[in-house]
XYZ file of C-alpha atoms in Angstrom:
467
model
C -8.165 -26.303 20.324
C -8.284 -23.029 23.016
C -4.947 -20.515 22.256
C -4.436 -17.574 23.347
C -1.866 -15.089 21.869
C -0.891 -11.000 22.996
C 1.626 -8.695 21.751
C 4.790 -8.453 22.349
C 6.019 -12.235 22.594
C 9.280 -13.273 21.497
C 10.639 -16.616 18.981
C 10.137 -18.938 23.011
C 6.412 -17.803 23.503
C 5.859 -15.901 25.750
C 2.240 -13.825 26.317
C 1.196 -17.140 25.075
C -0.705 -19.912 26.029
C -2.436 -22.579 24.588
C -4.610 -26.069 25.377
C -1.378 -29.103 24.493
C -2.132 -32.585 23.219
C 0.782 -34.479 24.225
C 1.111 -38.125 22.538
C 3.338 -40.092 23.724
C 4.193 -42.683 20.299
C 4.192 -42.574 17.069
C 1.585 -39.922 14.938
C 0.609 -40.606 11.478
C -1.409 -39.550 8.329
C -2.208 -35.627 8.895
C -4.194 -34.133 11.312
C -5.840 -30.584 11.106
C -5.533 -28.729 14.291
C -8.737 -25.949 15.257
C -8.006 -23.152 17.238
C -11.470 -22.763 18.696
C -12.894 -19.158 20.610
C -15.945 -18.804 22.463
C -16.146 -14.741 23.361
C -17.624 -13.590 26.596
C -21.039 -11.978 25.485
C -24.312 -12.739 25.952
C -24.319 -14.349 22.272
C -21.740 -16.402 23.290
C -20.137 -16.366 19.443
C -18.439 -19.170 18.297
C -15.191 -18.391 16.136
C -13.440 -22.012 14.735
C -9.885 -20.784 12.998
C -8.961 -17.824 15.025
C -6.324 -16.978 18.304
C -7.462 -14.258 19.618
C -5.238 -11.384 21.891
C -3.025 -9.145 19.967
C -0.460 -10.688 19.141
C 1.779 -7.684 16.431
C 4.692 -9.383 13.793
C 6.956 -5.827 15.312
C 10.374 -5.974 15.613
C 11.361 -9.938 15.923
C 10.336 -12.948 14.871
C 7.738 -14.823 17.600
C 6.066 -18.024 17.799
C 3.434 -19.678 20.207
C 3.684 -22.137 23.159
C 3.874 -25.793 21.815
C 0.037 -26.945 21.221
C 1.343 -30.095 20.366
C 3.956 -32.276 20.961
C 4.499 -35.878 19.314
C 7.623 -38.112 21.675
C 7.584 -40.874 19.051
C 7.747 -40.012 14.945
C 6.019 -38.004 13.018
C 6.445 -35.673 9.639
C 6.554 -31.766 9.754
C 2.993 -31.802 8.516
C 1.540 -34.036 10.438
C -0.360 -31.063 12.249
C -1.532 -28.585 9.980
C -3.585 -25.614 10.631
C -4.513 -22.313 9.307
C -5.838 -20.156 11.864
C -6.751 -15.761 11.765
C -5.505 -12.696 14.549
C -7.336 -9.869 15.018
C -4.944 -8.348 12.993
C -2.690 -8.289 10.028
C -1.076 -11.497 10.814
C -1.872 -15.282 9.481
C -1.195 -17.403 11.708
C -0.166 -21.493 10.308
C 1.605 -24.266 12.713
C 4.462 -25.634 11.742
C 7.407 -27.922 13.499
C 10.110 -28.457 15.340
C 12.208 -31.265 16.607
C 13.508 -30.599 20.560
C 16.080 -33.017 22.257
C 14.391 -36.051 19.563
C 10.010 -35.026 20.328
C 8.084 -32.938 17.633
C 6.362 -29.956 19.020
C 3.705 -27.958 16.534
C 3.641 -24.586 17.369
C 1.758 -21.470 16.229
C 3.590 -18.676 14.448
C 3.588 -15.806 12.190
C 7.260 -15.401 11.072
C 7.987 -18.103 7.891
C 10.229 -20.080 6.824
C 11.681 -20.436 3.653
C 11.746 -23.580 1.601
C 15.044 -24.885 2.867
C 13.787 -24.211 6.370
C 15.880 -21.241 6.921
C 14.361 -17.714 8.914
C 12.737 -16.331 5.423
C 14.608 -12.863 6.028
C 13.946 -9.149 6.821
C 11.749 -6.449 5.658
C 12.297 -2.478 6.312
C 10.021 -1.659 8.922
C 9.267 1.757 10.742
C 6.635 1.828 14.239
C 4.633 -1.310 14.012
C 3.955 -0.591 10.231
C 3.936 -3.321 8.466
C 5.271 -3.518 4.694
C 6.329 0.009 5.536
C 9.758 1.235 3.698
C 11.664 3.691 5.913
C 14.618 4.189 8.177
C 13.483 2.160 11.555
C 14.220 -1.088 11.962
C 14.335 -4.107 9.939
C 11.319 -7.034 10.983
C 11.452 -10.132 9.756
C 8.722 -10.976 7.565
C 5.576 -12.685 8.269
C 2.781 -14.211 6.947
C -0.231 -12.334 6.527
C -3.451 -13.186 5.985
C -5.009 -13.685 2.214
C -7.352 -10.803 2.234
C -4.732 -8.063 3.045
C -2.714 -8.142 -0.430
C -6.220 -7.145 -1.708
C -7.311 -4.118 1.214
C -3.261 -2.441 0.577
C -3.687 -2.427 -3.382
C -7.396 -1.923 -4.065
C -6.757 2.326 -3.764
C -4.588 2.439 -6.416
C -7.094 0.050 -8.413
C -9.522 3.018 -7.520
C -7.055 5.716 -8.340
C -6.477 3.779 -12.027
C -9.864 3.851 -12.595
C -10.597 7.930 -12.134
C -7.489 8.209 -13.900
C -8.723 6.306 -17.052
C -12.065 8.480 -16.832
C -10.324 11.608 -17.757
C -7.491 10.032 -20.110
C -5.962 12.334 -22.109
C -7.686 14.399 -24.154
C -6.558 12.999 -27.246
C -7.829 9.343 -26.152
C -10.714 10.988 -24.358
C -11.596 12.798 -27.565
C -9.585 12.300 -30.766
C -8.290 15.781 -33.149
C -11.189 18.311 -32.429
C -8.527 21.135 -33.413
C -8.553 19.846 -37.499
C -12.727 20.093 -37.899
C -14.019 23.867 -38.399
C -16.563 23.125 -35.402
C -18.384 26.642 -35.852
C -19.525 25.065 -38.658
C -20.378 21.888 -38.211
C -22.331 23.143 -35.045
C -24.584 25.535 -36.017
C -24.544 25.917 -32.214
C -26.186 22.234 -31.292
C -23.345 21.040 -30.037
C -21.134 17.717 -30.144
C -21.903 14.486 -29.420
C -19.508 11.434 -28.210
C -18.665 8.248 -27.044
C -15.525 5.945 -26.538
C -15.184 2.675 -25.114
C -12.064 2.044 -23.295
C -9.606 -0.734 -21.907
C -6.862 -2.235 -19.474
C -4.765 -4.511 -18.445
C -2.026 -3.533 -15.583
C 0.832 -5.272 -14.019
C 2.014 -3.620 -10.749
C 4.647 -4.951 -8.395
C 4.794 -3.808 -5.001
C 9.018 -3.082 -3.984
C 8.510 -5.412 -0.950
C 5.531 -8.289 -1.454
C 1.988 -7.307 -3.162
C 0.967 -7.304 -6.405
C -1.780 -7.018 -8.602
C -3.172 -8.071 -11.890
C -5.845 -5.212 -13.529
C -8.082 -5.702 -17.014
C -10.220 -2.792 -16.093
C -13.194 -1.688 -19.735
C -15.329 0.952 -18.864
C -17.495 3.059 -21.778
C -18.209 7.662 -22.205
C -20.205 9.745 -23.633
C -20.116 13.223 -23.858
C -21.925 16.678 -25.024
C -20.412 19.514 -25.992
C -23.972 21.787 -25.531
C -22.123 24.757 -26.043
C -19.575 25.597 -28.940
C -18.506 29.198 -30.041
C -15.911 31.088 -31.870
C -14.341 34.599 -30.270
C -13.184 37.191 -31.827
C -9.316 35.918 -32.236
C -10.590 32.707 -34.432
C -10.269 30.369 -30.621
C -12.720 27.698 -30.743
C -13.996 27.039 -26.857
C -15.507 24.099 -26.482
C -17.941 23.296 -23.215
C -19.466 20.183 -22.244
C -19.816 17.185 -19.799
C -19.963 13.141 -20.070
C -21.102 10.564 -17.765
C -18.443 7.342 -17.055
C -18.691 3.930 -15.956
C -15.614 1.589 -15.118
C -15.434 -2.034 -14.030
C -11.695 -3.595 -12.967
C -11.502 -7.315 -12.223
C -7.977 -7.534 -9.996
C -6.030 -10.487 -8.881
C -3.389 -10.045 -5.763
C -0.499 -11.755 -4.892
C 2.215 -12.050 -2.176
C 5.462 -12.949 -3.119
C 6.026 -14.332 0.802
C 2.931 -16.385 1.081
C 3.213 -19.255 2.843
C 1.847 -22.878 3.868
C 2.327 -24.726 7.131
C 4.467 -21.833 8.102
C 7.093 -22.084 5.436
C 6.804 -19.776 2.353
C 4.940 -21.404 -1.066
C 5.766 -21.158 -4.974
C 2.372 -21.004 -5.428
C 1.636 -16.288 -4.765
C -1.968 -15.811 -5.417
C -3.966 -14.465 -2.367
C -8.010 -13.914 -4.085
C -9.428 -11.251 -6.447
C -11.252 -8.278 -6.048
C -14.347 -6.369 -7.604
C -14.660 -3.076 -8.317
C -17.329 -0.405 -10.146
C -18.008 3.276 -9.994
C -19.970 5.805 -12.104
C -17.638 8.932 -12.886
C -19.244 12.196 -14.090
C -17.345 14.897 -15.331
C -17.418 18.178 -17.197
C -14.540 19.656 -19.679
C -13.320 23.450 -20.802
C -11.121 22.962 -23.826
C -9.664 26.181 -26.026
C -8.339 25.479 -29.334
C -5.976 28.956 -30.326
C -5.689 30.070 -34.083
C -1.955 30.231 -33.370
C -2.151 25.615 -32.569
C -2.240 25.506 -29.037
C -5.051 24.344 -26.556
C -5.942 23.915 -23.208
C -8.625 21.058 -21.618
C -9.748 21.527 -18.062
C -11.403 18.482 -16.793
C -13.716 18.334 -13.336
C -15.168 14.693 -12.363
C -16.677 12.819 -9.013
C -16.560 9.540 -9.125
C -18.973 6.388 -6.568
C -17.148 3.526 -6.914
C -18.179 0.316 -5.033
C -15.498 -2.693 -4.056
C -16.195 -6.553 -3.613
C -13.381 -8.481 -1.551
C -13.112 -12.293 -2.203
C -10.314 -14.016 -0.716
C -8.382 -16.827 -1.085
C -9.872 -18.566 2.038
C -13.585 -17.133 1.258
C -13.100 -13.650 2.725
C -16.012 -11.553 1.177
C -16.592 -7.964 1.576
C -18.050 -5.177 0.217
C -16.954 -1.283 0.770
C -18.346 1.790 -1.177
C -16.665 5.549 -1.438
C -15.960 7.993 -3.641
C -13.141 10.507 -5.421
C -13.279 13.642 -6.353
C -10.638 14.605 -9.618
C -9.187 17.882 -11.420
C -6.637 17.588 -14.798
C -5.139 20.282 -16.571
C -3.854 19.503 -19.809
C -2.028 21.989 -22.139
C -0.057 21.489 -25.710
C 0.946 23.579 -28.411
C 0.808 22.538 -32.502
C 3.677 23.343 -34.869
C 3.272 22.474 -38.544
C 6.443 20.757 -39.545
C 7.228 22.302 -43.647
C 4.805 24.205 -46.210
C 2.473 21.381 -46.851
C 1.175 21.930 -43.301
C 0.673 18.324 -43.059
C 3.313 17.433 -40.527
C 3.164 18.580 -36.959
C 4.680 18.760 -33.280
C 3.144 18.867 -30.353
C 4.750 19.057 -26.852
C 1.927 18.587 -24.154
C 2.165 19.042 -20.434
C -1.070 17.352 -18.115
C -1.481 17.422 -14.090
C -3.978 15.448 -12.505
C -5.207 15.737 -8.716
C -6.908 13.085 -7.558
C -8.702 12.798 -3.597
C -10.249 9.419 -2.536
C -12.751 8.264 0.256
C -13.710 4.825 1.136
C -15.358 3.453 3.840
C -14.598 1.465 6.313
C -15.551 -2.290 6.640
C -16.018 -5.232 8.475
C -15.204 -8.163 6.713
C -15.980 -10.629 10.016
C -13.364 -10.617 11.412
C -11.658 -7.527 11.461
C -11.875 -3.790 11.064
C -10.212 -2.254 7.986
C -10.227 1.136 6.886
C -8.065 2.218 4.722
C -6.247 6.482 4.761
C -7.849 9.055 2.372
C -5.455 8.733 -0.518
C -4.479 11.783 -2.185
C -2.959 11.515 -5.898
C -1.042 13.830 -8.243
C 0.055 12.732 -11.360
C 2.179 14.477 -14.078
C 2.135 13.877 -17.391
C 4.655 15.625 -20.310
C 5.397 14.295 -23.806
C 5.390 15.143 -27.630
C 2.779 14.038 -30.411
C 3.845 13.722 -34.016
C 1.044 13.770 -35.911
C -0.385 13.358 -40.216
C -3.174 15.307 -41.287
C -4.093 13.605 -44.463
C -5.724 16.550 -46.742
C -9.127 15.925 -47.996
C -12.190 18.425 -47.205
C -12.946 20.897 -45.093
C -14.263 19.037 -41.978
C -12.867 15.296 -43.332
C -9.264 15.313 -42.399
C -7.467 12.533 -41.829
C -4.953 12.390 -39.213
C -2.739 10.057 -38.273
C -0.253 10.531 -35.287
C 2.437 8.678 -33.017
C 3.137 9.613 -29.126
C 5.309 9.864 -26.342
C 5.021 10.389 -22.668
C 6.247 10.352 -19.764
C 4.047 9.745 -16.357
C 5.128 10.985 -12.821
C 3.513 10.040 -9.424
C 4.616 12.637 -7.187
C 2.359 11.575 -4.307
C 4.222 8.261 -3.275
C 1.786 5.105 -1.870
C 3.439 4.115 0.904
C 2.815 7.203 2.854
C -0.719 6.258 3.060
C -1.478 2.948 5.373
C -4.363 0.394 5.476
C -5.811 -0.126 9.442
C -6.435 -3.872 9.543
C -7.428 -4.151 13.542
C -4.106 -3.186 15.047
C -1.970 -3.026 12.210
C -0.671 -0.029 9.936
C -0.036 -2.017 6.177
C 1.478 -0.625 3.178
C 3.281 -1.429 -0.114
C 6.349 1.362 -1.701
C 5.274 1.530 -5.647
C 6.999 2.341 -8.772
C 6.326 6.703 -9.154
C 7.626 6.630 -13.382
C 7.316 5.155 -16.263
C 6.579 5.620 -19.944
C 4.817 5.609 -22.590
C 4.298 5.272 -27.109
C 1.454 4.814 -29.034
C -0.117 4.957 -32.034
C -4.045 7.137 -33.129
C -5.373 7.909 -35.715
C -8.401 9.250 -37.130
C -10.906 9.779 -39.810
C -14.661 11.106 -41.157
C -17.557 9.211 -41.545
C -19.887 11.580 -43.704
C -20.037 14.921 -43.495
C -19.979 15.906 -39.492
C -19.186 12.409 -37.795
C -15.588 10.824 -37.377
C -14.114 7.492 -35.620
C -11.321 7.567 -33.673
C -8.783 4.729 -32.010
C -6.412 4.797 -29.939
C -3.500 2.484 -28.398
C -0.937 2.395 -25.732
C 1.892 0.880 -23.908
C 3.500 1.339 -20.249
C 6.472 -0.251 -18.926
C 8.765 1.627 -15.865
C 11.889 2.360 -16.353
C 14.737 0.060 -15.066
C 12.536 -2.463 -13.814
C 9.462 -4.928 -14.478
C 7.548 -2.653 -11.693
C 4.802 -1.461 -14.020
C 3.915 -2.565 -17.378
C 0.531 -2.697 -19.322
C -1.654 -1.193 -22.022
C -4.938 0.631 -22.724
C -6.620 0.548 -25.830
C -9.556 3.872 -26.616
C -12.733 3.645 -29.885
C -14.548 6.310 -30.008
C -17.347 8.036 -32.645
C -18.390 11.741 -31.911
C -20.440 13.414 -34.560
C -20.655 17.292 -35.244
C -23.639 19.143 -35.784
């Protein structure tokens, strides 16, 4: 069946045309309607389940002209179908009765479970899913891969943040070690494995559940103490990250109606990162930690309706962290440490074609800040072999809003609003293994304030050896 659908359109099918099947009697069973398009290139490429044209859902509900009519008895799902468009929209066959005649037509604005229009979300211009002060537009049916295309850049950025972490996640506690006597100018080797699980819900419609795993190997190739007794560490590291994500759309529809099943597909991402670090520990208990990192990444998408796509990209990151240890009591075994950290990240991902439409994600810039406090206990032991235990509490904030950037899918621009502030609590410990080796662990739980838009956990186990 050949159907063409162009913008702007309206609820009565303007700017669309189609073949029509007219049944004068009754219709029973279930029949799938398949729109077929053959382009006008010399190859005459054939596309099934595809409606050509530049149809977009903008400021009003729009439908196509009827493609099937039944004069006799029928049901709402006697004829079903799903069709792709050149943009973010997915057309689904739905039905209505007009003067006793069943009409089956394409729509990209779903009905609620009871048959009423599903409502509206905020929008501006032709941007879909973007909150703002512009006119509202109806919720409309998104193609299955769209949620992954929109949220995967956030997954990629979280991978970059995870590689850097905080100083104590990445390196354990070095301030309590007598690095100058232990190293003899040979440096320190360290490695850690880490993982996290995060659930993140957009304010408008898209959600993700992501699990991330990573391994990191680093070496401080220069450790020295200056004339004031301050320790300086200069080193580098290599990291490998792998993230698996499930994506969801709260307004996912079937047969033109909102479905209870929100799952739309999955994605996998891998990255390799190289970093350089400069850390200073002063005699008075303060420290600073500087990190520069470059990452190379690859994404793989697989939607619920079997769309496969691959994508490459790279990221740049710079982190600065400061803190100061303040002793409590005369023994000096208890200390409180205020901390602050600021991380800037740049992400560039290549555009790609998923077999039907071109997809490009705006280059992303992230500025993430942290302020917190750490309470630690350093047990008395031989020099360089101190046990330490700590509890930490942080507040994280993303200064750059995710919805300021868009994913371009064909002629549509799509984004999502994500939370920007969340709290974190954690516990950690470090224990000696031999004269110059230490094992350290760190576990943390995070939760957004006042809602459940972001929640998750992460953990680290590391080992370091000072030569």
